[in-house]
CSV table of C-alpha atoms in Angstrom, one decimal:
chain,number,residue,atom,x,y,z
Y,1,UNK,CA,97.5,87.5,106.7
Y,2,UNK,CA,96.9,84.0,107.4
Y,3,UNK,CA,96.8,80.9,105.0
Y,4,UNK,CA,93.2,80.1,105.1
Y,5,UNK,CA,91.8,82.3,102.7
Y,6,UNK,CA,88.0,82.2,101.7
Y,7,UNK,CA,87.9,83.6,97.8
Y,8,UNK,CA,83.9,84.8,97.7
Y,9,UNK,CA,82.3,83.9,94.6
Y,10,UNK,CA,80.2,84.9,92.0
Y,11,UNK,CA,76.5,83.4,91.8
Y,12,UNK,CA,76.6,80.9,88.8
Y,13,UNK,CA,74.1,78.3,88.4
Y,14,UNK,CA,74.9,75.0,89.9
Y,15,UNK,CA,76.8,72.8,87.6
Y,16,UNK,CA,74.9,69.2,88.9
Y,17,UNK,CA,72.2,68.4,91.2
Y,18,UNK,CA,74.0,68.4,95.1
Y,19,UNK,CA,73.0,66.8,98.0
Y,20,UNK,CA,71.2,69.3,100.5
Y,21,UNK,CA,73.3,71.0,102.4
Y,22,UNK,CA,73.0,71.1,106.1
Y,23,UNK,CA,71.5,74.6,106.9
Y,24,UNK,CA,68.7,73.7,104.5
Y,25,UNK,CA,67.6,70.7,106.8
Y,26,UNK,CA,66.6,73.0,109.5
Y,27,UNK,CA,64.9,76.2,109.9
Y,28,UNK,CA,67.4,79.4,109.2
Y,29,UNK,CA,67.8,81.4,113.0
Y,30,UNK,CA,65.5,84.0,113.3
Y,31,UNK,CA,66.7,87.7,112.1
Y,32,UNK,CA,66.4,90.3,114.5
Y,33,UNK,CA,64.4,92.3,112.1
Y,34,UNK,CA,61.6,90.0,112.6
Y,35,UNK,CA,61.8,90.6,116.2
Y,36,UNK,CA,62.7,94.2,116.2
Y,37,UNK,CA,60.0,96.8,117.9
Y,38,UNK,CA,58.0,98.8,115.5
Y,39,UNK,CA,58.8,102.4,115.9
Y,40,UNK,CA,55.7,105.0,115.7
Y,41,UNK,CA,56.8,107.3,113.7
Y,42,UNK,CA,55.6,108.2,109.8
Y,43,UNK,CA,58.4,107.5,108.2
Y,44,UNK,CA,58.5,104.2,109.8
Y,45,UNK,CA,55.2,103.4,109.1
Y,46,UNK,CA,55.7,104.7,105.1
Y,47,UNK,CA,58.4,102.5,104.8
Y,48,UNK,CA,58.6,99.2,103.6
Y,49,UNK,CA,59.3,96.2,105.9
Y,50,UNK,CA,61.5,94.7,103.9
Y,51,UNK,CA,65.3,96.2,104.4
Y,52,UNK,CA,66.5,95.8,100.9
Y,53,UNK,CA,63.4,97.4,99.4
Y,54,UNK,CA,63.4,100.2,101.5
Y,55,UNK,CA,67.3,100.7,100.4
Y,56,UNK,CA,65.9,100.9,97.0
Y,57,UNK,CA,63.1,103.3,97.8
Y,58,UNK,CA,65.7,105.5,99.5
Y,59,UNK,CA,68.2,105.3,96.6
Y,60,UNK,CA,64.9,106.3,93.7
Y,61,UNK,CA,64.0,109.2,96.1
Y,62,UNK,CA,67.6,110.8,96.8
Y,63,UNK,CA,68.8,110.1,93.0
Y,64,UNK,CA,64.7,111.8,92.0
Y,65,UNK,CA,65.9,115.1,94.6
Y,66,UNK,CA,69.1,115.2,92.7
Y,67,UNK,CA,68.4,115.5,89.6
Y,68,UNK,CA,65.2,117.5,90.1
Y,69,UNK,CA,67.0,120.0,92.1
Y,70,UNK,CA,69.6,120.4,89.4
Y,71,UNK,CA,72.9,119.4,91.2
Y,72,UNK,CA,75.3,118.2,88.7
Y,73,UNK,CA,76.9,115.2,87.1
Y,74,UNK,CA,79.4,114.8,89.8
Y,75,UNK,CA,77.4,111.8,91.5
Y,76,UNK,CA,80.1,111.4,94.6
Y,77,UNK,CA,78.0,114.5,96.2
Y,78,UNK,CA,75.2,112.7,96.4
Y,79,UNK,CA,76.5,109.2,97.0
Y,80,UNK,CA,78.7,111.0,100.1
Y,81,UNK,CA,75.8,113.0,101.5
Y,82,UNK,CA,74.0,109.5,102.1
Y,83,UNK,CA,77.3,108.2,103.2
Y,84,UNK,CA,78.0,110.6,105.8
Y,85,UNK,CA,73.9,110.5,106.6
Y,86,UNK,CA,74.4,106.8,106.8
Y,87,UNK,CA,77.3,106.9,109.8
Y,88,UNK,CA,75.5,108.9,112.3
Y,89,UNK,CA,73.4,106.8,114.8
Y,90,UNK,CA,70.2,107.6,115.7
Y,91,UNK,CA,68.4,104.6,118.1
Y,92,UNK,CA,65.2,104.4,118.3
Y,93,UNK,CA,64.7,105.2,121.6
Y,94,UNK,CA,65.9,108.6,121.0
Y,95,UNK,CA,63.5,109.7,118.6
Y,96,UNK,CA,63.7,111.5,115.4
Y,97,UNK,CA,65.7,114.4,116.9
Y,98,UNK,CA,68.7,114.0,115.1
Y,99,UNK,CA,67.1,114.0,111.9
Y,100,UNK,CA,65.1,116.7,112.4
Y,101,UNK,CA,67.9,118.8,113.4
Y,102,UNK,CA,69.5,118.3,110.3
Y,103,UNK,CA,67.1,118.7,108.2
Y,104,UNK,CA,66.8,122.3,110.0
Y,105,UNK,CA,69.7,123.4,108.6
Y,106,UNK,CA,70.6,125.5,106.0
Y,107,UNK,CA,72.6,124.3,102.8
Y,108,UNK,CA,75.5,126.0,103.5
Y,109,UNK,CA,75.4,124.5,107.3
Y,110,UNK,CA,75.6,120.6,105.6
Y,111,UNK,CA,79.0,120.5,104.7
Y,112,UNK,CA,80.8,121.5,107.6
Y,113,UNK,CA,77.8,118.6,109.3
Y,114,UNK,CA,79.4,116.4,107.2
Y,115,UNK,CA,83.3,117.3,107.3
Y,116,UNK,CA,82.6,116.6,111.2
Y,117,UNK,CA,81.0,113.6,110.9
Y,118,UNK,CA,84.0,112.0,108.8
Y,119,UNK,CA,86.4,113.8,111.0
Y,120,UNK,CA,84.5,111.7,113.8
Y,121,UNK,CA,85.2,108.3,112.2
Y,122,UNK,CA,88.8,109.3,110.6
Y,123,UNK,CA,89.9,109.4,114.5
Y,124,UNK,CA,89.4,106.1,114.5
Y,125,UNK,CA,89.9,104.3,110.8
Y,126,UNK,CA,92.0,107.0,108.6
Y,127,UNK,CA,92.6,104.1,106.3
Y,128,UNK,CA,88.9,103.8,105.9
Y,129,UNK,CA,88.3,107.3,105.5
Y,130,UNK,CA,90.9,108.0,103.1
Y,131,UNK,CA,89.5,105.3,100.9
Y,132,UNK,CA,86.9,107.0,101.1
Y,133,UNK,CA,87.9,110.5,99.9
Y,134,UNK,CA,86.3,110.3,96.7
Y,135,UNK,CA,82.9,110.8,98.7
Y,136,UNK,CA,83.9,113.5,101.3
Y,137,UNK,CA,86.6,115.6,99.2
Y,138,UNK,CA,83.8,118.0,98.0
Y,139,UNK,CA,82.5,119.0,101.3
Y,140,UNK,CA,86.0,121.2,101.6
Y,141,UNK,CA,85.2,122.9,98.7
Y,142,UNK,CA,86.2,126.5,99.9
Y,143,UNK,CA,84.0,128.0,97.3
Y,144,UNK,CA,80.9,125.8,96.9
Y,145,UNK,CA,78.1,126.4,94.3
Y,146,UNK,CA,75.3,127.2,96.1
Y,147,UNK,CA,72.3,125.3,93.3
Y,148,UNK,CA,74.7,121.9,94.5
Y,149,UNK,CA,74.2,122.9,98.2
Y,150,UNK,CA,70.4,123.1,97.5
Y,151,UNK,CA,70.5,120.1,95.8
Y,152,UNK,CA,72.5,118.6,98.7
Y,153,UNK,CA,69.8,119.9,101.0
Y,154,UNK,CA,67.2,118.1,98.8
Y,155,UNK,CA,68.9,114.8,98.9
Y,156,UNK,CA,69.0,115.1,102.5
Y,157,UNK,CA,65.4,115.7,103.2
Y,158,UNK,CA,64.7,113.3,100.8
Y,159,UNK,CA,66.8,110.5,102.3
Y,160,UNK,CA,65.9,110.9,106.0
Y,161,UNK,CA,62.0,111.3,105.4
Y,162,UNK,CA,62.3,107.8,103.7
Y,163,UNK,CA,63.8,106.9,106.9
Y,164,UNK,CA,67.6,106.2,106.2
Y,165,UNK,CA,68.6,106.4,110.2
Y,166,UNK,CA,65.6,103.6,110.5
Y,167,UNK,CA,68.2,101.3,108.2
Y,168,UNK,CA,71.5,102.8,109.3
Y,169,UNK,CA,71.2,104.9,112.7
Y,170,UNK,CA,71.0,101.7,115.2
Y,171,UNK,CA,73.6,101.0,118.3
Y,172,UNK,CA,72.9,97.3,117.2
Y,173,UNK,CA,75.4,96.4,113.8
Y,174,UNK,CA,73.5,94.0,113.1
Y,175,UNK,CA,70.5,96.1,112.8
Y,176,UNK,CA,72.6,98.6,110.6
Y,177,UNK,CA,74.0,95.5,108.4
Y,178,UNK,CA,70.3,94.4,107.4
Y,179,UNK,CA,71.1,95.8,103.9
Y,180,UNK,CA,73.6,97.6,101.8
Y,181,UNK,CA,71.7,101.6,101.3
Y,182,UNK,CA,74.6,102.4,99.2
Y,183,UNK,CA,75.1,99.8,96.2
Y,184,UNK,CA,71.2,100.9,95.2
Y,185,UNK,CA,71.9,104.5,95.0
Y,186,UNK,CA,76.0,104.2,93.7
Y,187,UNK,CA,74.2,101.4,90.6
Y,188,UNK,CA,71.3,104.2,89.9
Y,189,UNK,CA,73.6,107.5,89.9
Y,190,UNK,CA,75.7,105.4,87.3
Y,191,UNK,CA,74.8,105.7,83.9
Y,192,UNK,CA,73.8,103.2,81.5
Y,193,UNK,CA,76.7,103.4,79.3
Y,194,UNK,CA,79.5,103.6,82.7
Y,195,UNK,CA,78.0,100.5,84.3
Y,196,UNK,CA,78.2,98.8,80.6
Y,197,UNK,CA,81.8,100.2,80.2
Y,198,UNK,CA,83.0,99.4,83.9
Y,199,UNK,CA,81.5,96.1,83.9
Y,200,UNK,CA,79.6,97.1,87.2
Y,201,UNK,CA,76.6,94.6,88.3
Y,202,UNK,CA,76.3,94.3,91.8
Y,203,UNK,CA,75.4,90.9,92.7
Y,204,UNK,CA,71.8,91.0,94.0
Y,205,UNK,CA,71.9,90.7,98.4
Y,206,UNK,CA,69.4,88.2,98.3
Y,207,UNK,CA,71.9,85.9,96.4
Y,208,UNK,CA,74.9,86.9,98.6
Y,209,UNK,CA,72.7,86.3,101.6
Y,210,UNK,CA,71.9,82.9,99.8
Y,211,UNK,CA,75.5,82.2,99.0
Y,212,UNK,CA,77.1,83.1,102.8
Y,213,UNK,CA,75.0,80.8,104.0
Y,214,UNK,CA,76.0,77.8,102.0
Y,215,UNK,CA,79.5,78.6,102.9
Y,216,UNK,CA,79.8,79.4,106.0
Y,217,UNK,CA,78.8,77.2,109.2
Y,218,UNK,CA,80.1,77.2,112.3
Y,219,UNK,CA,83.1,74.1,111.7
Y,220,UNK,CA,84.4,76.3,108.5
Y,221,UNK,CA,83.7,79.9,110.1
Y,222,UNK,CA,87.1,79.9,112.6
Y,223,UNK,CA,88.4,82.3,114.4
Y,224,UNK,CA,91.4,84.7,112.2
Y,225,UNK,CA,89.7,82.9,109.0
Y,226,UNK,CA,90.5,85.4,106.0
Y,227,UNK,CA,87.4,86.6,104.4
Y,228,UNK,CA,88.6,88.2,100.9
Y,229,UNK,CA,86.7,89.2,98.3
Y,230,UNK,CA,88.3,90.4,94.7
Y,231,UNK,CA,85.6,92.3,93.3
Y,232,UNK,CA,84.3,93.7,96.3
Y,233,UNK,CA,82.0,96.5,94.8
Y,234,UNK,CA,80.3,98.3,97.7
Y,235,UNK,CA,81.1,95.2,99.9
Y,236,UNK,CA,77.7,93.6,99.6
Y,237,UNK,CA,79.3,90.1,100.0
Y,238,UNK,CA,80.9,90.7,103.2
Y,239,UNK,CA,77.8,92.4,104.5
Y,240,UNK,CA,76.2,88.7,104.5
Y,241,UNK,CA,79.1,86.7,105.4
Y,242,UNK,CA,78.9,89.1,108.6
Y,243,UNK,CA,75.4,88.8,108.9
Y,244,UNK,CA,76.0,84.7,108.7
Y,245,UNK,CA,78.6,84.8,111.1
Y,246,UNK,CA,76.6,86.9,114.2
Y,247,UNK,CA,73.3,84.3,113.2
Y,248,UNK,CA,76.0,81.8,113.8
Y,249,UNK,CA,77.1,83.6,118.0
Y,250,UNK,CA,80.3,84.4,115.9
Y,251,UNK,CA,81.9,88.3,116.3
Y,252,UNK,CA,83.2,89.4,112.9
Y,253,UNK,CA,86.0,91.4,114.6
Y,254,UNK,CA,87.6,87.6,115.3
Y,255,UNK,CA,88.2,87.8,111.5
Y,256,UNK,CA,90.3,89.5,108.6
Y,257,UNK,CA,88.5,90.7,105.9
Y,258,UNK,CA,89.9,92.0,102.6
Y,259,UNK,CA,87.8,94.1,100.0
Y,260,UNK,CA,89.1,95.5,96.7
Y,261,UNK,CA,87.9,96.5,94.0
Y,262,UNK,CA,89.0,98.3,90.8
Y,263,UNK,CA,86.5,101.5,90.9
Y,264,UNK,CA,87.4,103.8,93.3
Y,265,UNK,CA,83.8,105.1,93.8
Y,266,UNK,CA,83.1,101.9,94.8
Y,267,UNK,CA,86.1,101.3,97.4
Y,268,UNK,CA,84.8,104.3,99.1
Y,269,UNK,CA,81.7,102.6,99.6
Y,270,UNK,CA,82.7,99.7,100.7
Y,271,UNK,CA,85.1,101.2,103.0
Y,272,UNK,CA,82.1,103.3,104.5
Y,273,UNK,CA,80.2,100.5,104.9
Y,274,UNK,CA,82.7,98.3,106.4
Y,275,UNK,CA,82.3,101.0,109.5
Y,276,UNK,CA,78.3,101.1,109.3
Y,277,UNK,CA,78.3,97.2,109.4
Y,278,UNK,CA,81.2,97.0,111.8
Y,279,UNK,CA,83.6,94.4,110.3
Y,280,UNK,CA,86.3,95.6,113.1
Y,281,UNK,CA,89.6,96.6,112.8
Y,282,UNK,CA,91.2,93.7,110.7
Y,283,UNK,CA,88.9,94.9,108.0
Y,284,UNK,CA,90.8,96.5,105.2
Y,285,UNK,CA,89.5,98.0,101.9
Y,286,UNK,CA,92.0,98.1,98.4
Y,287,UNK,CA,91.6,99.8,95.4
Y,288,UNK,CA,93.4,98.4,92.5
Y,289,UNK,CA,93.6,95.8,89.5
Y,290,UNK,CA,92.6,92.2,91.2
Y,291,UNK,CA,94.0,90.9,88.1
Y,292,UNK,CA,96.9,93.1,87.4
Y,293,UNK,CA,98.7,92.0,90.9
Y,294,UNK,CA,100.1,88.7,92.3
Y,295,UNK,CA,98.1,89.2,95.2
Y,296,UNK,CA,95.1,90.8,94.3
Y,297,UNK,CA,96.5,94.5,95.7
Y,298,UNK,CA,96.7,93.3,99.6
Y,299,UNK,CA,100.1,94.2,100.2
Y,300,UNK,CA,99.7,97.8,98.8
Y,301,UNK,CA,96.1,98.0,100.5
Y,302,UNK,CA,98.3,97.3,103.7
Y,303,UNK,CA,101.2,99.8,103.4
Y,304,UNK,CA,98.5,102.4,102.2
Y,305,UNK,CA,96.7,101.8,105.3
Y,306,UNK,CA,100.1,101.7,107.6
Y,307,UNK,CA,100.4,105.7,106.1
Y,308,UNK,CA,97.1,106.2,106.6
Y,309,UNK,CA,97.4,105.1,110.8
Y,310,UNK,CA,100.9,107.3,110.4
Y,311,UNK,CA,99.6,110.7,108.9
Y,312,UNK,CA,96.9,110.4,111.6
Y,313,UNK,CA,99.1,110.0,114.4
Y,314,UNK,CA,101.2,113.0,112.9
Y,315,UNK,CA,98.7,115.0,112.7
Y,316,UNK,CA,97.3,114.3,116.5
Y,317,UNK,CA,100.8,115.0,117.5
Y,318,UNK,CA,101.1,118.4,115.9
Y,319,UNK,CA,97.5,119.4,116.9
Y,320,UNK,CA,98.4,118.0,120.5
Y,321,UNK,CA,101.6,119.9,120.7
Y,322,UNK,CA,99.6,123.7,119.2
Y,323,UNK,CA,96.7,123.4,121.8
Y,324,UNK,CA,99.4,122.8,124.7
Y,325,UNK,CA,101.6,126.0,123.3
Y,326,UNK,CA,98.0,128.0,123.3
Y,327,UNK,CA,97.2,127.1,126.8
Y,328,UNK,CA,101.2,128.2,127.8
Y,329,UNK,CA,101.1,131.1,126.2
Y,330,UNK,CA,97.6,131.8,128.3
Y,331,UNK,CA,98.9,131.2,131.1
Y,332,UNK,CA,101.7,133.2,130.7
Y,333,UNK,CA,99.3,136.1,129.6
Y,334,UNK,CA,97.6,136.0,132.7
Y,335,UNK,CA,100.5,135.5,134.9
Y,336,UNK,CA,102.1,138.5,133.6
Y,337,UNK,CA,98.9,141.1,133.7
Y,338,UNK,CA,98.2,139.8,137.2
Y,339,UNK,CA,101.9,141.1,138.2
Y,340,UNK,CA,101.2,144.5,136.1
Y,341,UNK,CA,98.3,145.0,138.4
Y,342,UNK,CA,99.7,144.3,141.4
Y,343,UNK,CA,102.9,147.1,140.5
Y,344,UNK,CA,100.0,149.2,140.1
């Protein structure tokens, strides 16, 4: 990890008046979003134009489906159905076929949907994924209730008719990294009381947006910088220093980012977003006491990740090693009855 560590903070009002800074002299570069095509489609058209809005609107509908369909108190179901809804891609060139597909299946179809589509992504980041167990664990569930599957299949009407894959389903990351769709829903599934207890208040993404670009220009934003944020929450924060950086021409895979944060429900979703929004593969996502450890957690964040990347390649090996037994054994099967016919 190199030297040069950028420590996020938290918004706090300005202790004295301070000269302009030099982004505000000039006009901010034009986001894509302004930019973007329209897409013809109703839930486009229903939606609102603003990004972090419309990640409101879909959080309110999706928590509104799960609670009127009955589903429980466990709030990682429904946090993880948007998650796993969230990592599919859908452009917009190819339609709404996808999501209508889905939303064609039957409630006990979804979880296997889902086991797949973080199967898909473990491939790649297990150390991502693993963090984020807390929001894909109950898709195994051998024996599943089916009122949660039907509340399940409610939460995923509801989210993709408010047009989640509009937010989340581009090629483009930085069409996907517009706005965070999961802090919304993970601070309204929460209750009063927990948030009060945990100390949970997400900073707002119009003040991280803000804040990235006050600290971050192209002299300061080098290449293997490390971004690190100690309260990471669903990784709002790095979701606008990422932004700032690809306004800026800059690729966010050129940096190390570090998230970590003391909930666990939170890690996950910051480790699932850190693959919507494409931080790259120096981006690594800790769970632990900030304050507790000399380091914030990073070095245990790393060895847990180093297992992670082991148990994977384990696992490959032993699958790799039972398909290529099943073929022998095949062949052999075939082999031999082609010899019993031939005595015959």
């Amino acid at each position: 990890m190199p030297d040069d560590d950028i420590f996020l903070p938290r918004a706090a009002a300005p202790a004295a008046a301070r000269p302009v800074p030099s982004w505000a002299k000039k006009a901010p570069p034009k986001s894509k979003a302004a930019v973007r095509p329209a897409k013809a489609t109703w839930r486009k058209a229903l939606a609102p134009r603003d990004p972090h809005e419309h990640a409101r609107k879909i959080a309110e509908n999706v928590i509104d489906a799960w609670y009127q369909s009955h589903g429980g108190s466990s709030i990682d179901v429904p946090l993880g159905t948007v998650a796993a809804l969230a990592l599919l891609r859908q452009p917009p060139e190819a339609g709404n076929g996808l999501a209508d597909w889905i939303m064609s299946r039957e409630p006990h179809e979804l979880p296997q949907i889902f086991k797949e589509i973080y199967l898909g992504y473990w491939i790649k980041r297990p150390d991502l994924i693993d963090r984020a167990v807390r929001l894909h664990d109950w898709a195994w569930n051998p024996d599943p209730d089916p009122r949660q599957l039907r509340a399940v299949q409610a939460v995923t009407h509801r989210a993709l008719n408010q047009g989640l894959l509009d937010l989340t389903g581009h090629d483009d990351p930085y069409m996907r990294a517009e706005t965070d769709v999961l802090s919304p829903l993970l601070t309204g599934l929460r209750h009063k009381s927990d948030k009060k207890w945990r100390g949970e208040y997400h900073t707002p993404p119009g003040v991280t947006d803000l804040l990235a670009r006050m600290l971050v220009d192209e002299d300061f934003a080098q290449p293997d910088l490390a971004i690190r944020e100690p309260a990471v929450g669903s990784g709002t924060m790095l979701r606008s220093v990422a932004q700032r950086l690809r306004d800026l021409g800059l690729n966010p895979h050129d940096y190390h980012w570090y998230g970590n944060d003391i909930d666990a429900l939170a890690a996950a979703c910051a480790a699932v977003n850190a693959i919507i929004w494409d931080l790259g593969p120096q981006c690594f996502i800790g769970c632990a006491d900030s304050l507790a450890l000399e380091d914030g957690g990073h070095a245990k964040t790393l060895a847990e990740a180093k297992d992670s990347f082991a148990d994977r390649d384990r696992y490959l090996d032993t699958a790799t090693s039972i398909v290529a037994t099943r073929r022998a054994v095949r062949l052999l099967d075939d082999l031999t009855s082609g010899k019993e016919t031939t005595a015959a």
